[in-house]
Amino acid sequence: MTAALLTLADSRLPAGGHTHSGGVEQAIAAGHVHDPASLAAFLLRRLTTAGAVTAGLAAAATTRSSSGRHRGHVPSPGARSPAGSSSGEPPAPASSELVAALRHLDGEADARTPSPALRAASRQQGRGLVRVGRRAWPSPVWDALPAAPHHPVALGVAAAAGGLTPRDAAAAAAYLSVSGPATAAQRLLALDPLTVAAVTARLAPAIDAVADDALRDGLPADTDPLLDLLAEVHATRGDRFFAS
Amino acid sequence: MPPDHNLADYVDAPTAHRHGGPLRVGLGGPVGSGKTALAAALCRTLGAEYDLAVVTNDIYTTEDADFLRRNAVLPDDRIEAVQTGCCPHTAIRDDITANLDAVELLEARHPGLELVFVESGGDNLTASFSYGLVDVQVFVVDVAGGDKVPRKGGPGVTASDLLVVNKTDLAPLVGADLDVMRRDSATVRGDRPTLLISLREDPAATEVAAWVREQVRVRRLQQG
């Protein structure tokens, strides 16, 4: 792990995440989430389904983006270059193989996201992450992505560009699958922020387990019809605070 | 700083202009001060002169966007509303992603766009726009909020490129002293301009529109 992971998973990274509730706004409207215990249940459920899928996709995207000569080029302040950077050589352009590999992963994300509203939300957040990631960690691998990739695919590329490992990318994806919704619930229900921080902190072992599983062969394909339905109902509302 | 570190590795080289697109004007201010009414007035007055569009940041609904559409100030495809996740000031300052998406969508849809107004959701006196999102910003307060508002300050009042004090027609009704507001504004704002207006008496927002025209002119000069 390097400190780049802390930046990537920081809720203050300006990638647009704060305008998405991960379904928690509609879960509150429907009465499923109303207190810290029901929030914890929702987050655990989200982590082990949507979180597991995004962790798998992010890890795979990092693996593809880091392989061979397309290993992420890490900007190197000062004379000391971090290991793995191609110091002195111009960064290689994104290969057509990498373009195809990332496009394939993007399609896998589509296939695992039956809700059109969630597909749109994921691509919106992917676009936001690409915008800030390109600035933070310049690398030719960004050029291999479509204009608005699914968020976990963009996250995997960001991890590679930042010199992180697939396990790091999976951990970031798993953590982000609960940290955003936790904050959204805190705002919407005016919960005690210390209580919500404790819920999120105690999910750490479960987040680690999801990140470990993400490295196994084959992409996870867990689904949660409730999250899909909540997202579809939410998208039809005219009175919402959050984009999803 | 350690001798082997170079600041240029940390900071992107500054460019003369962030982008070659339209002038982006932020309209911020507390709830009810008249941001949407001002946006509508500016669209009516400037719509025939410039290729323009508006982004709204409603707190809860699409009410402001609907207001602009209802009043047929602009065609539907020139108005974009963004959700701000319960945090209107975050969306215009700390994480401007949703607003950048909306501006870029409008730019792509209307390649000749010259002017974009980004109207914030009603917030408090500390809310201000990031200059990563807008080129200049207008902060709108109103007389009915009390004549002590300029003295209280806050980033919107002190640092905005233009301070608009709206609803001067209400001053005698609410016991507000316009001279006090004018004097306090000058004290906290230094050389930055302040306009005291009444959109009820001047629905064209003549003076504010003239200020916007000047900003467009200056930007064109800077762009060469």
PDB file of C-alpha atoms in Angstrom, chain A residues 3-4 33 37-38 56 78 100 107 109 128 140 153 156 180 187 208 212 223 231 239 244:
ATOM      1  CA  ALA A   3      -0.275   6.825   0.368  1.00  0.00           C
ATOM      2  CA  ALA A   4      -1.869   7.167  -3.080  1.00  0.00           C
ATOM      3  CA  VAL A  33     -33.118   2.483   6.631  1.00  0.00           C
ATOM      4  CA  ALA A  37     -28.719  -0.611  12.949  1.00  0.00           C
ATOM      5  CA  SER A  38     -30.760  -0.575   9.751  1.00  0.00           C
ATOM      6  CA  GLY A  56     -13.640  -7.374  -8.742  1.00  0.00           C
ATOM      7  CA  GLY A  78      12.384  15.133  -7.311  1.00  0.00           C
ATOM      8  CA  ALA A 100     -10.021  -3.698 -25.929  1.00  0.00           C
ATOM      9  CA  GLY A 107     -19.154  -4.418 -20.897  1.00  0.00           C
ATOM     10  CA  ALA A 109     -19.886  -3.950 -15.684  1.00  0.00           C
ATOM     11  CA  GLY A 128     -15.834  12.416 -12.713  1.00  0.00           C
ATOM     12  CA  PRO A 140      -1.147   7.140 -21.015  1.00  0.00           C
ATOM     13  CA  VAL A 153     -13.162   0.437 -14.318  1.00  0.00           C
ATOM     14  CA  GLY A 156      -8.876   0.404 -11.454  1.00  0.00           C
ATOM     15  CA  GLY A 180     -20.594   7.337   0.372  1.00  0.00           C
ATOM     16  CA  ARG A 187     -27.092  13.851   6.197  1.00  0.00           C
ATOM     17  CA  ASP A 208     -10.976  -6.472   3.633  1.00  0.00           C
ATOM     18  CA  ASP A 212      -9.439 -10.356  -0.826  1.00  0.00           C
ATOM     19  CA  THR A 223     -26.710  -9.025  -7.546  1.00  0.00           C
ATOM     20  CA  ALA A 231     -32.490   2.983  -7.971  1.00  0.00           C
ATOM     21  CA  ASP A 239     -37.810  15.682  -5.164  1.00  0.00           C
ATOM     22  CA  SER A 244     -28.691   8.265  -7.322  1.00  0.00           C
TER      23      SER A 244
END
